[in-house]
mmCIF file of C-alpha atoms and ligand atoms in Angstrom:
data_model
loop_
_atom_site.group_PDB
_atom_site.id
_atom_site.type_symbol
_atom_site.label_atom_id
_atom_site.label_comp_id
_atom_site.label_asym_id
_atom_site.label_seq_id
_atom_site.Cartn_x
_atom_site.Cartn_y
_atom_site.Cartn_z
ATOM 1 C CA UNK J 1128 0.000 0.000 0.000
ATOM 2 C CA UNK J 1129 1.323 3.419 -0.959
ATOM 3 C CA UNK J 1130 0.944 6.822 0.645
ATOM 4 C CA UNK J 1131 -1.794 8.830 -1.062
ATOM 5 C CA UNK J 1132 0.275 12.003 -0.824
ATOM 6 C CA UNK J 1133 3.833 11.026 -1.743
ATOM 7 C CA UNK J 1134 3.796 7.354 -2.832
ATOM 8 C CA UNK J 1135 6.198 6.156 -0.129
ATOM 9 C CA UNK J 1136 5.154 2.915 1.595
ATOM 10 C CA UNK J 1137 2.090 3.551 3.761
ATOM 11 C CA UNK J 1138 2.080 2.704 7.462
ATOM 12 C CA UNK J 1139 -1.571 3.301 8.189
ATOM 13 C CA UNK J 1140 -4.871 3.244 6.408
ATOM 14 C CA UNK J 1141 -7.577 5.501 7.743
ATOM 15 C CA UNK J 1142 -10.924 4.417 6.364
ATOM 16 C CA UNK J 1143 -12.737 7.415 7.873
ATOM 17 C CA UNK J 1144 -10.692 9.739 5.655
ATOM 18 C CA UNK J 1145 -10.372 7.183 2.901
ATOM 19 C CA UNK J 1146 -6.577 7.554 2.762
ATOM 20 C CA UNK J 1147 -3.396 5.675 3.509
ATOM 21 C CA UNK J 1148 -0.336 7.612 4.626
ATOM 22 C CA UNK J 1149 3.392 7.075 5.092
ATOM 23 C CA UNK J 1150 5.219 7.939 8.319
ATOM 24 C CA UNK J 1151 5.973 11.535 7.445
ATOM 25 C CA UNK J 1152 2.618 12.359 5.901
ATOM 26 C CA UNK J 1153 0.795 10.703 8.804
ATOM 27 C CA UNK J 1154 2.839 12.716 11.298
ATOM 28 C CA UNK J 1155 1.928 15.864 9.422
ATOM 29 C CA UNK J 1156 -1.723 14.799 9.397
ATOM 30 C CA UNK J 1157 -1.722 14.302 13.186
ATOM 31 C CA UNK J 1158 0.005 17.617 13.837
ATOM 32 C CA UNK J 1159 -2.507 19.374 11.602
ATOM 33 C CA UNK J 1160 -5.449 17.856 13.439
ATOM 34 C CA UNK J 1161 -4.014 19.093 16.733
ATOM 35 C CA UNK J 1162 -3.288 22.559 15.314
ATOM 36 C CA UNK J 1163 -6.837 22.709 14.015
ATOM 37 C CA UNK J 1164 -8.288 21.707 17.375
ATOM 38 C CA UNK J 1165 -6.226 24.307 19.227
ATOM 39 C CA UNK J 1166 -7.205 27.031 16.790
ATOM 40 C CA UNK J 1167 -10.891 26.185 16.423
ATOM 41 C CA UNK J 1168 -11.448 26.250 20.171
ATOM 42 C CA UNK J 1169 -8.868 28.933 20.987
ATOM 43 C CA UNK J 1170 -7.326 26.589 23.503
ATOM 44 C CA UNK J 1171 -4.051 28.417 24.128
ATOM 45 C CA UNK J 1172 -1.371 30.505 22.471
ATOM 46 C CA UNK J 1173 2.362 30.020 22.044
ATOM 47 C CA UNK J 1174 2.925 32.247 25.086
ATOM 48 C CA UNK J 1175 0.627 30.315 27.392
ATOM 49 C CA UNK J 1176 1.960 27.804 29.892
ATOM 50 C CA UNK J 1177 0.223 24.464 29.651
ATOM 51 C CA UNK J 1178 -0.042 21.694 32.211
ATOM 52 C CA UNK J 1179 -0.653 18.256 30.682
ATOM 53 C CA UNK J 1180 -2.162 15.508 32.857
ATOM 54 C CA UNK J 1181 -0.096 12.396 32.113
ATOM 55 C CA UNK J 1182 -0.873 8.837 33.147
ATOM 56 C CA UNK J 1183 1.832 6.983 31.231
ATOM 57 C CA UNK J 1184 -0.739 5.854 28.654
ATOM 58 C CA UNK J 1185 -0.612 6.527 24.918
ATOM 59 C CA UNK J 1186 -2.926 9.533 24.806
ATOM 60 C CA UNK J 1187 -1.346 11.684 27.466
ATOM 61 C CA UNK J 1188 2.282 10.985 26.557
ATOM 62 C CA UNK J 1189 1.528 11.530 22.874
ATOM 63 C CA UNK J 1190 -0.227 14.793 23.683
ATOM 64 C CA UNK J 1191 2.757 15.990 25.676
ATOM 65 C CA UNK J 1192 5.128 14.987 22.853
ATOM 66 C CA UNK J 1193 3.078 16.747 20.176
ATOM 67 C CA UNK J 1194 2.666 19.975 22.130
ATOM 68 C CA UNK J 1195 6.423 20.128 22.686
ATOM 69 C CA UNK J 1196 7.100 19.397 19.029
ATOM 70 C CA UNK J 1197 4.691 22.110 17.942
ATOM 71 C CA UNK J 1198 6.612 24.569 20.097
ATOM 72 C CA UNK J 1199 4.224 24.969 23.031
ATOM 73 C CA UNK J 1200 5.368 25.482 26.602
ATOM 74 C CA UNK J 1201 4.022 22.305 28.127
ATOM 75 C CA UNK J 1202 4.848 20.737 31.483
ATOM 76 C CA UNK J 1203 3.118 17.695 32.940
ATOM 77 C CA UNK J 1204 1.554 16.368 36.112
ATOM 78 C CA UNK J 1205 1.537 12.700 37.043
ATOM 79 C CA UNK J 1206 -0.635 11.497 39.919
ATOM 80 C CA UNK J 1207 0.698 8.289 41.461
ATOM 81 C CA UNK J 1208 -2.443 6.460 42.598
ATOM 82 C CA UNK J 1209 -0.623 3.717 44.469
ATOM 83 C CA UNK J 1210 -2.279 0.887 42.533
ATOM 84 C CA UNK J 1211 0.421 -1.776 42.913
ATOM 85 C CA UNK J 1212 2.428 -2.775 39.851
ATOM 86 C CA UNK J 1213 0.314 -0.725 37.495
ATOM 87 C CA UNK J 1214 1.278 2.524 39.216
ATOM 88 C CA UNK J 1215 4.928 1.504 39.447
ATOM 89 C CA UNK J 1216 5.139 0.732 35.765
ATOM 90 C CA UNK J 1217 3.185 3.722 34.559
ATOM 91 C CA UNK J 1218 5.302 6.027 36.696
ATOM 92 C CA UNK J 1219 8.458 4.527 35.186
ATOM 93 C CA UNK J 1220 7.135 5.183 31.686
ATOM 94 C CA UNK J 1221 6.362 8.795 32.530
ATOM 95 C CA UNK J 1222 9.761 9.297 34.142
ATOM 96 C CA UNK J 1223 11.488 7.775 31.151
ATOM 97 C CA UNK J 1224 9.607 9.970 28.727
ATOM 98 C CA UNK J 1225 10.483 13.006 30.849
ATOM 99 C CA UNK J 1226 14.190 12.143 30.858
ATOM 100 C CA UNK J 1227 14.508 11.075 27.235
ATOM 101 C CA UNK J 1228 12.121 13.449 25.448
ATOM 102 C CA UNK J 1229 10.749 16.278 27.567
ATOM 103 C CA UNK J 1230 14.090 17.207 29.162
ATOM 104 C CA UNK J 1231 15.424 18.303 25.780
ATOM 105 C CA UNK J 1232 12.673 20.955 25.705
ATOM 106 C CA UNK J 1233 13.431 22.039 29.291
ATOM 107 C CA UNK J 1234 9.960 20.835 30.166
ATOM 108 C CA UNK J 1235 9.145 19.752 33.734
ATOM 109 C CA UNK J 1236 7.268 16.913 35.357
ATOM 110 C CA UNK J 1237 5.313 17.407 38.576
ATOM 111 C CA UNK J 1238 4.437 14.318 40.567
ATOM 112 C CA UNK J 1239 1.774 13.949 43.220
ATOM 113 C CA UNK J 1240 1.835 10.729 45.231
ATOM 114 C CA UNK J 1241 -1.530 9.910 46.780
ATOM 115 C CA UNK J 1242 0.024 7.581 49.346
ATOM 116 C CA UNK J 1243 2.373 10.268 50.576
ATOM 117 C CA UNK J 1244 -0.419 12.691 51.339
ATOM 118 C CA UNK J 1245 -3.225 10.372 52.367
ATOM 119 C CA UNK J 1246 -1.203 7.570 53.904
ATOM 120 C CA UNK J 1247 -2.965 5.114 51.587
ATOM 121 C CA UNK J 1248 -3.382 4.339 47.896
ATOM 122 C CA UNK J 1249 -6.504 5.309 45.990
ATOM 123 C CA UNK J 1250 -8.258 1.954 46.517
ATOM 124 C CA UNK J 1251 -7.794 2.055 50.293
ATOM 125 C CA UNK J 1252 -8.817 5.690 50.370
ATOM 126 C CA UNK J 1253 -11.996 4.895 48.421
ATOM 127 C CA UNK J 1254 -12.910 2.139 50.890
ATOM 128 C CA UNK J 1255 -12.299 4.513 53.766
ATOM 129 C CA UNK J 1256 -14.671 7.158 52.402
ATOM 130 C CA UNK J 1257 -17.221 4.619 51.069
ATOM 131 C CA UNK J 1258 -17.038 5.692 47.458
ATOM 132 C CA UNK J 1259 -16.221 3.859 44.241
ATOM 133 C CA UNK J 1260 -12.501 3.887 43.406
ATOM 134 C CA UNK J 1261 -12.920 5.648 40.068
ATOM 135 C CA UNK J 1262 -14.970 8.497 41.472
ATOM 136 C CA UNK J 1263 -12.481 8.990 44.312
ATOM 137 C CA UNK J 1264 -9.720 8.905 41.723
ATOM 138 C CA UNK J 1265 -11.542 11.514 39.638
ATOM 139 C CA UNK J 1266 -11.855 13.843 42.627
ATOM 140 C CA UNK J 1267 -8.194 13.481 43.542
ATOM 141 C CA UNK J 1268 -6.922 13.976 39.995
ATOM 142 C CA UNK J 1269 -9.128 17.002 39.335
ATOM 143 C CA UNK J 1270 -8.090 18.519 42.607
ATOM 144 C CA UNK J 1271 -4.365 18.003 42.140
ATOM 145 C CA UNK J 1272 -4.544 19.211 38.562
ATOM 146 C CA UNK J 1273 -6.191 22.427 39.737
ATOM 147 C CA UNK J 1274 -3.826 22.803 42.657
ATOM 148 C CA UNK J 1275 -0.667 22.535 40.588
ATOM 149 C CA UNK J 1276 -2.119 24.765 37.873
ATOM 150 C CA UNK J 1277 -2.903 27.534 40.335
ATOM 151 C CA UNK J 1278 0.226 27.192 42.452
ATOM 152 C CA UNK J 1279 2.480 27.245 39.426
ATOM 153 C CA UNK J 1280 0.439 29.694 37.429
ATOM 154 C CA UNK J 1281 -0.445 27.641 34.357
ATOM 155 C CA UNK J 1282 -2.884 29.100 31.815
ATOM 156 C CA UNK J 1283 -4.416 25.859 30.532
ATOM 157 C CA UNK J 1284 -4.781 22.284 31.728
ATOM 158 C CA UNK J 1285 -4.690 19.776 28.900
ATOM 159 C CA UNK J 1286 -5.871 16.175 28.931
ATOM 160 C CA UNK J 1287 -5.368 13.434 26.347
ATOM 161 C CA UNK J 1288 -9.060 12.767 25.650
ATOM 162 C CA UNK J 1289 -9.446 11.525 22.078
ATOM 163 C CA UNK J 1290 -12.282 11.170 19.582
ATOM 164 C CA UNK J 1291 -13.209 7.713 20.893
ATOM 165 C CA UNK J 1292 -13.370 8.998 24.467
ATOM 166 C CA UNK J 1293 -15.552 11.923 23.510
ATOM 167 C CA UNK J 1294 -17.838 9.975 21.178
ATOM 168 C CA UNK J 1295 -18.299 7.246 23.801
ATOM 169 C CA UNK J 1296 -19.027 9.815 26.472
ATOM 170 C CA UNK J 1297 -21.472 11.574 24.190
ATOM 171 C CA UNK J 1298 -23.219 8.285 23.492
ATOM 172 C CA UNK J 1299 -23.486 7.625 27.225
ATOM 173 C CA UNK J 1300 -24.810 11.119 27.911
ATOM 174 C CA UNK J 1301 -27.361 10.870 25.104
ATOM 175 C CA UNK J 1302 -28.512 7.409 26.144
ATOM 176 C CA UNK J 1303 -29.253 8.764 29.595
ATOM 177 C CA UNK J 1304 -30.193 12.282 28.459
ATOM 178 C CA UNK J 1305 -27.735 13.857 30.820
ATOM 179 C CA UNK J 1306 -28.292 17.319 29.412
ATOM 180 C CA UNK J 1307 -26.155 19.040 32.040
ATOM 181 C CA UNK J 1308 -23.203 16.943 31.016
ATOM 182 C CA UNK J 1309 -23.988 17.473 27.338
ATOM 183 C CA UNK J 1310 -23.569 21.225 27.746
ATOM 184 C CA UNK J 1311 -20.203 20.699 29.364
ATOM 185 C CA UNK J 1312 -18.897 18.286 26.781
ATOM 186 C CA UNK J 1313 -16.736 20.707 24.889
ATOM 187 C CA UNK J 1314 -13.020 20.438 24.068
ATOM 188 C CA UNK J 1315 -12.366 23.777 25.724
ATOM 189 C CA UNK J 1316 -13.936 24.566 29.080
ATOM 190 C CA UNK J 1317 -13.434 28.070 30.452
ATOM 191 C CA UNK J 1318 -12.061 28.522 33.965
ATOM 192 C CA UNK J 1319 -14.806 27.953 36.501
ATOM 193 C CA UNK J 1320 -13.520 30.613 38.892
ATOM 194 C CA UNK J 1321 -11.232 33.576 38.466
ATOM 195 C CA UNK J 1322 -7.595 32.592 38.802
ATOM 196 C CA UNK J 1323 -8.117 29.000 37.688
ATOM 197 C CA UNK J 1324 -6.923 27.564 34.389
ATOM 198 C CA UNK J 1325 -9.149 26.516 31.503
ATOM 199 C CA UNK J 1326 -9.451 22.838 30.543
ATOM 200 C CA UNK J 1327 -8.683 21.708 27.008
ATOM 201 C CA UNK J 1328 -8.592 18.505 24.963
ATOM 202 C CA UNK J 1329 -6.322 19.031 21.948
ATOM 203 C CA UNK J 1330 -6.601 15.396 20.742
ATOM 204 C CA UNK J 1331 -10.371 15.364 20.279
ATOM 205 C CA UNK J 1332 -10.084 15.150 16.483
ATOM 206 C CA UNK J 1333 -7.949 11.978 16.549
ATOM 207 C CA UNK J 1334 -9.038 8.393 17.163
ATOM 208 C CA UNK J 1335 -7.353 6.116 19.687
ATOM 209 C CA UNK J 1336 -5.952 4.081 16.849
ATOM 210 C CA UNK J 1337 -4.394 7.122 15.203
ATOM 211 C CA UNK J 1338 -2.864 8.235 18.488
ATOM 212 C CA UNK J 1339 -1.478 4.768 19.229
ATOM 213 C CA UNK J 1340 -0.078 4.656 15.679
ATOM 214 C CA UNK J 1341 1.646 7.996 16.232
ATOM 215 C CA UNK J 1342 3.126 6.651 19.476
ATOM 216 C CA UNK J 1343 4.448 3.518 17.745
ATOM 217 C CA UNK J 1344 5.912 5.465 14.827
ATOM 218 C CA UNK J 1345 7.641 7.947 17.117
ATOM 219 C CA UNK J 1346 8.811 5.318 19.608
ATOM 220 C CA UNK J 1347 6.854 6.783 22.480
ATOM 221 C CA UNK J 1348 7.170 4.071 25.092
ATOM 222 C CA UNK J 1349 3.804 4.062 26.873
ATOM 223 C CA UNK J 1350 2.098 1.637 29.230
ATOM 224 C CA UNK J 1351 -0.066 -0.631 27.088
ATOM 225 C CA UNK J 1352 -1.715 -2.350 30.027
ATOM 226 C CA UNK J 1353 -4.669 -0.626 31.601
ATOM 227 C CA UNK J 1354 -5.454 0.534 35.077
ATOM 228 C CA UNK J 1355 -6.948 -2.614 36.669
ATOM 229 C CA UNK J 1356 -9.920 -0.549 37.879
ATOM 230 C CA UNK J 1357 -11.004 0.206 34.297
ATOM 231 C CA UNK J 1358 -12.170 -3.363 33.777
ATOM 232 C CA UNK J 1359 -15.837 -3.573 32.869
ATOM 233 C CA UNK J 1360 -16.248 0.197 32.591
ATOM 234 C CA UNK J 1361 -19.343 1.527 30.811
ATOM 235 C CA UNK J 1362 -17.150 3.676 28.613
ATOM 236 C CA UNK J 1363 -15.449 0.573 27.230
ATOM 237 C CA UNK J 1364 -18.811 -0.928 26.283
ATOM 238 C CA UNK J 1365 -19.771 2.256 24.415
ATOM 239 C CA UNK J 1366 -16.419 2.301 22.655
ATOM 240 C CA UNK J 1367 -16.814 -1.259 21.452
ATOM 241 C CA UNK J 1368 -20.325 -0.529 20.222
ATOM 242 C CA UNK J 1369 -19.119 2.544 18.324
ATOM 243 C CA UNK J 1370 -16.212 0.636 16.801
ATOM 244 C CA UNK J 1371 -18.589 -1.983 15.496
ATOM 245 C CA UNK J 1372 -20.615 0.768 13.824
ATOM 246 C CA UNK J 1373 -17.403 2.356 12.588
ATOM 247 C CA UNK J 1374 -16.346 -0.888 10.917
ATOM 248 C CA UNK J 1375 -19.556 -0.881 8.879
ATOM 249 C CA UNK J 1376 -19.619 2.821 8.159
ATOM 250 C CA UNK J 1377 -16.263 4.532 8.548
ATOM 251 C CA UNK J 1378 -16.545 8.053 9.910
ATOM 252 C CA UNK J 1379 -19.413 7.318 12.299
ATOM 253 C CA UNK J 1380 -17.550 8.439 15.429
ATOM 254 C CA UNK J 1381 -16.201 11.538 13.715
ATOM 255 C CA UNK J 1382 -19.621 12.588 12.421
ATOM 256 C CA UNK J 1383 -21.328 11.808 15.708
ATOM 257 C CA UNK J 1384 -19.041 13.943 17.855
ATOM 258 C CA UNK J 1385 -18.049 16.690 15.442
ATOM 259 C CA UNK J 1386 -21.633 17.332 14.348
ATOM 260 C CA UNK J 1387 -22.546 17.612 17.997
ATOM 261 C CA UNK J 1388 -19.818 20.251 18.401
ATOM 262 C CA UNK J 1389 -21.026 22.115 15.303
ATOM 263 C CA UNK J 1390 -24.531 22.278 16.656
ATOM 264 C CA UNK J 1391 -23.202 23.407 19.993
ATOM 265 C CA UNK J 1392 -21.166 26.154 18.310
ATOM 266 C CA UNK J 1393 -24.260 27.361 16.461
ATOM 267 C CA UNK J 1394 -26.005 27.814 19.757
ATOM 268 C CA UNK J 1395 -22.904 29.839 20.489
ATOM 269 C CA UNK J 1396 -23.712 30.921 23.989
ATOM 270 C CA UNK J 1397 -22.519 27.579 25.325
ATOM 271 C CA UNK J 1398 -19.054 28.477 26.609
ATOM 272 C CA UNK J 1399 -20.144 31.890 27.822
ATOM 273 C CA UNK J 1400 -23.178 30.290 29.391
ATOM 274 C CA UNK J 1401 -21.169 27.634 31.131
ATOM 275 C CA UNK J 1402 -18.763 30.205 32.492
ATOM 276 C CA UNK J 1403 -21.614 32.343 33.747
ATOM 277 C CA UNK J 1404 -23.562 29.485 35.245
ATOM 278 C CA UNK J 1405 -20.436 28.143 36.920
ATOM 279 C CA UNK J 1406 -19.590 31.514 38.342
ATOM 280 C CA UNK J 1407 -23.069 31.833 39.802
ATOM 281 C CA UNK J 1408 -23.017 28.363 41.266
ATOM 282 C CA UNK J 1409 -19.406 27.991 42.343
ATOM 283 C CA UNK J 1410 -17.379 29.765 44.975
ATOM 284 C CA UNK J 1411 -14.063 29.090 46.708
ATOM 285 C CA UNK J 1412 -13.954 26.185 49.169
ATOM 286 C CA UNK J 1413 -13.704 27.553 52.713
ATOM 287 C CA UNK J 1414 -10.835 25.197 53.468
ATOM 288 C CA UNK J 1415 -8.678 25.224 50.350
ATOM 289 C CA UNK J 1416 -10.069 27.825 47.957
ATOM 290 C CA UNK J 1417 -10.796 25.538 45.004
ATOM 291 C CA UNK J 1418 -14.098 25.957 43.118
ATOM 292 C CA UNK J 1419 -17.014 24.165 44.749
ATOM 293 C CA UNK J 1420 -20.796 24.397 44.995
ATOM 294 C CA UNK J 1421 -20.805 23.441 48.677
ATOM 295 C CA UNK J 1422 -19.065 25.154 51.617
ATOM 296 C CA UNK J 1423 -16.277 22.630 51.736
ATOM 297 C CA UNK J 1424 -15.194 20.998 48.452
ATOM 298 C CA UNK J 1425 -15.491 17.255 47.920
ATOM 299 C CA UNK J 1426 -11.732 16.791 48.159
ATOM 300 C CA UNK J 1427 -11.537 18.464 51.553
ATOM 301 C CA UNK J 1428 -14.594 16.516 52.713
ATOM 302 C CA UNK J 1429 -12.932 13.320 51.606
ATOM 303 C CA UNK J 1430 -9.723 14.199 53.425
ATOM 304 C CA UNK J 1431 -11.594 14.978 56.624
ATOM 305 C CA UNK J 1432 -13.475 11.689 56.380
ATOM 306 C CA UNK J 1433 -10.301 9.725 55.727
ATOM 307 C CA UNK J 1434 -8.530 11.411 58.642
ATOM 308 C CA UNK J 1435 -11.380 10.615 61.023
ATOM 309 C CA UNK J 1436 -10.866 6.945 60.201
ATOM 310 C CA UNK J 1437 -7.140 6.822 60.804
ATOM 311 C CA UNK W 1037 -9.040 -19.362 17.976
ATOM 312 C CA UNK W 1038 -6.209 -20.206 15.650
ATOM 313 C CA UNK W 1039 -4.329 -23.445 16.054
ATOM 314 C CA UNK W 1040 -1.466 -24.901 14.117
ATOM 315 C CA UNK W 1041 -2.284 -28.207 12.577
ATOM 316 C CA UNK W 1042 -0.834 -30.942 14.751
ATOM 317 C CA UNK W 1043 2.230 -32.351 13.061
ATOM 318 C CA UNK W 1044 1.793 -35.878 11.835
ATOM 319 C CA UNK W 1045 4.499 -38.270 12.959
ATOM 320 C CA UNK W 1046 7.436 -38.322 10.626
ATOM 321 C CA UNK W 1047 6.592 -34.969 9.088
ATOM 322 C CA UNK W 1048 8.529 -31.799 9.692
ATOM 323 C CA UNK W 1049 6.779 -29.384 12.024
ATOM 324 C CA UNK W 1050 5.747 -26.427 9.989
ATOM 325 C CA UNK W 1051 7.111 -23.150 11.288
ATOM 326 C CA UNK W 1052 4.550 -20.524 12.122
ATOM 327 C CA UNK W 1053 4.686 -16.874 12.946
ATOM 328 C CA UNK W 1054 4.622 -15.807 16.531
ATOM 329 C CA UNK W 1055 1.796 -13.464 17.350
ATOM 330 C CA UNK W 1056 1.708 -11.626 20.636
ATOM 331 C CA UNK W 1057 -1.470 -9.928 21.687
ATOM 332 C CA UNK W 1058 -1.090 -7.212 24.249
ATOM 333 C CA UNK W 1059 -3.659 -6.303 26.831
ATOM 334 C CA UNK W 1060 -4.855 -8.850 27.540
ATOM 335 C CA UNK W 1061 -1.607 -10.715 26.969
ATOM 336 C CA UNK W 1062 -1.816 -13.803 24.797
ATOM 337 C CA UNK W 1063 0.647 -15.649 22.624
ATOM 338 C CA UNK W 1064 -0.388 -17.499 19.485
ATOM 339 C CA UNK W 1065 1.221 -19.239 16.587
ATOM 340 C CA UNK W 1066 -0.397 -18.643 13.242
ATOM 341 C CA UNK W 1067 0.729 -20.295 10.014
ATOM 342 C CA UNK W 1068 1.826 -17.806 7.344
ATOM 343 C CA UNK W 1069 1.740 -16.367 4.873
ATOM 344 C CA UNK W 1070 -1.317 -14.310 5.631
ATOM 345 C CA UNK W 1071 -2.349 -10.734 5.081
ATOM 346 C CA UNK W 1072 -2.882 -8.442 8.054
ATOM 347 C CA UNK W 1073 -6.605 -8.048 7.428
ATOM 348 C CA UNK W 1074 -7.003 -11.827 7.113
ATOM 349 C CA UNK W 1075 -5.179 -12.319 10.396
ATOM 350 C CA UNK W 1076 -7.510 -9.888 12.176
ATOM 351 C CA UNK W 1077 -10.514 -11.500 10.578
ATOM 352 C CA UNK W 1078 -9.404 -14.943 11.667
ATOM 353 C CA UNK W 1079 -9.082 -13.751 15.221
ATOM 354 C CA UNK W 1080 -12.397 -11.911 14.978
ATOM 355 C CA UNK W 1081 -10.882 -8.501 15.775
ATOM 356 C CA UNK W 1082 -12.183 -5.169 14.444
ATOM 357 C CA UNK W 1083 -9.390 -3.308 12.628
ATOM 358 C CA UNK W 1084 -10.472 -0.043 14.266
ATOM 359 C CA UNK W 1085 -9.496 -1.323 17.708
ATOM 360 C CA UNK W 1086 -6.047 -2.740 16.922
ATOM 361 C CA UNK W 1087 -2.672 -1.974 15.429
ATOM 362 C CA UNK W 1088 -0.531 -4.648 13.868
ATOM 363 C CA UNK W 1089 3.194 -4.229 14.452
ATOM 364 C CA UNK W 1090 5.912 -6.303 12.764
ATOM 365 C CA UNK W 1091 9.184 -6.056 14.662
ATOM 366 C CA UNK W 1092 8.793 -2.417 15.580
ATOM 367 C CA UNK W 1093 7.158 -1.242 12.365
ATOM 368 C CA UNK W 1094 3.510 -0.534 11.857
ATOM 369 C CA UNK W 1095 2.048 -2.459 8.924
ATOM 370 C CA UNK W 1096 -1.041 -1.819 6.804
ATOM 371 C CA UNK W 1097 -3.803 -4.329 6.257
ATOM 372 C CA UNK W 1098 -2.636 -5.567 2.860
ATOM 373 C CA UNK W 1099 0.845 -6.455 4.160
ATOM 374 C CA UNK W 1100 1.733 -10.135 3.799
ATOM 375 C CA UNK W 1101 3.023 -11.633 7.038
ATOM 376 C CA UNK W 1102 5.367 -14.630 6.890
ATOM 377 C CA UNK W 1103 6.349 -17.423 9.223
ATOM 378 C CA UNK W 1104 9.612 -15.758 10.132
ATOM 379 C CA UNK W 1105 7.878 -12.558 11.289
ATOM 380 C CA UNK W 1106 7.186 -11.701 14.863
ATOM 381 C CA UNK W 1107 3.952 -9.861 15.151
ATOM 382 C CA UNK W 1108 2.280 -7.863 17.851
ATOM 383 C CA UNK W 1109 -1.426 -7.164 17.753
ATOM 384 C CA UNK W 1110 -1.914 -4.223 20.070
ATOM 385 C CA UNK W 1111 -5.264 -3.177 21.437
ATOM 386 C CA UNK W 1112 -5.650 0.583 21.316
ATOM 387 C CA UNK W 1113 -8.850 0.953 23.294
ATOM 388 C CA UNK W 1114 -8.600 2.198 26.834
ATOM 389 C CA UNK W 1115 -11.303 2.340 29.445
ATOM 390 C CA UNK W 1116 -10.197 5.252 31.618
HETATM 391 S S1 SF4 L 1207 -9.723 3.334 35.911
HETATM 392 FE FE1 SF4 L 1207 -10.544 4.397 37.695
HETATM 393 S S2 SF4 L 1207 -8.936 4.213 39.235
HETATM 394 FE FE2 SF4 L 1207 -7.991 3.726 37.283
HETATM 395 S S3 SF4 L 1207 -7.130 5.648 36.565
HETATM 396 FE FE3 SF4 L 1207 -9.175 5.485 35.669
HETATM 397 S S4 SF4 L 1207 -10.521 6.547 37.099
HETATM 398 FE FE4 SF4 L 1207 -8.597 6.158 38.178
HETATM 399 ZN ZN1 ZN L 1208 3.638 10.273 2.263
HETATM 400 ZN ZN1 ZN L 1209 -11.396 22.258 49.542
#
């Protein structure tokens, strides 16, 4: 198979775009998709400082690599959840990427270790506060992301969410008509309170397969195994369903999510609305100052609960 | 599932290509030559959810894989 653009041997066929591309042309394609995403949603500028949430997986490490290559000022945050071997290995991958790739761009890695602060890993902490592991994990990651962004004065927080993630989430939200979540499902969320950073998803135009292919081509050594807690997740079921549809009609995921975004953009107010609604609803936590709709934010509540048990 | 034909006594055992599937980890032997898309079909895998890697090179679906190749079929779907 030959590259559609330059006739070199192709490394990937992308049915949704009906093209096959060689290494160089595919790399260019990926970079262009990211540039387009950043521009279309005014995510950040070349002057902005960006904090990337990295897990050691393909999406986040690839995002970090691409932002650096495109000349952005991107540092990263890794949250060590203390989930046995998985956390050990993923942390090693992140550290290795930092030393071998990011260091050359003078880019920094911040690490937060859950065990160090809470005296227990995320699973133990979740048991202590009687909540599912993944929701506890979500609270901790969001909180630490915000904390580092504000302490170190970052302008944007970037995550590696891809087209499959967003399409699967959209499917889930539509199936349950979670209209609140639908409004918030945009690749660029404004800061919820003054002083906080905005949240962006520069990989939303790329599929998981394209991102993994980029990682393989550019020798980005990521952790292929999954967090053991992800097993049986709803999101996975939606992804498999969408991929089955995609196999029959290429472009399904793309059309599903990008048309949703188009419609959202036509309603235009969305981002302004979200910002306004958030600002009416949210105020600083009385303990730590992070945005919350209650007096004390869920992270501080969780900490207090965990402490009471020790 | 793909199995090699059991070797009949007195016959040479046919070499086969080694296929490693990552996450979940599995090791298979599949007789070549076969094209990438045929391999995925045989294993009942949707192309959209996997990459096929020969050595450390990505290969497209029309690539012919041979017995001497070592192949990785990597799942690209994550649940987080
Ligand atoms: S699967 Fe759950 S516990 Fe694991 S990283 Fe994702 S949210 Fe956290
Ligand atoms: Zn080319
Ligand atoms: Zn708080």
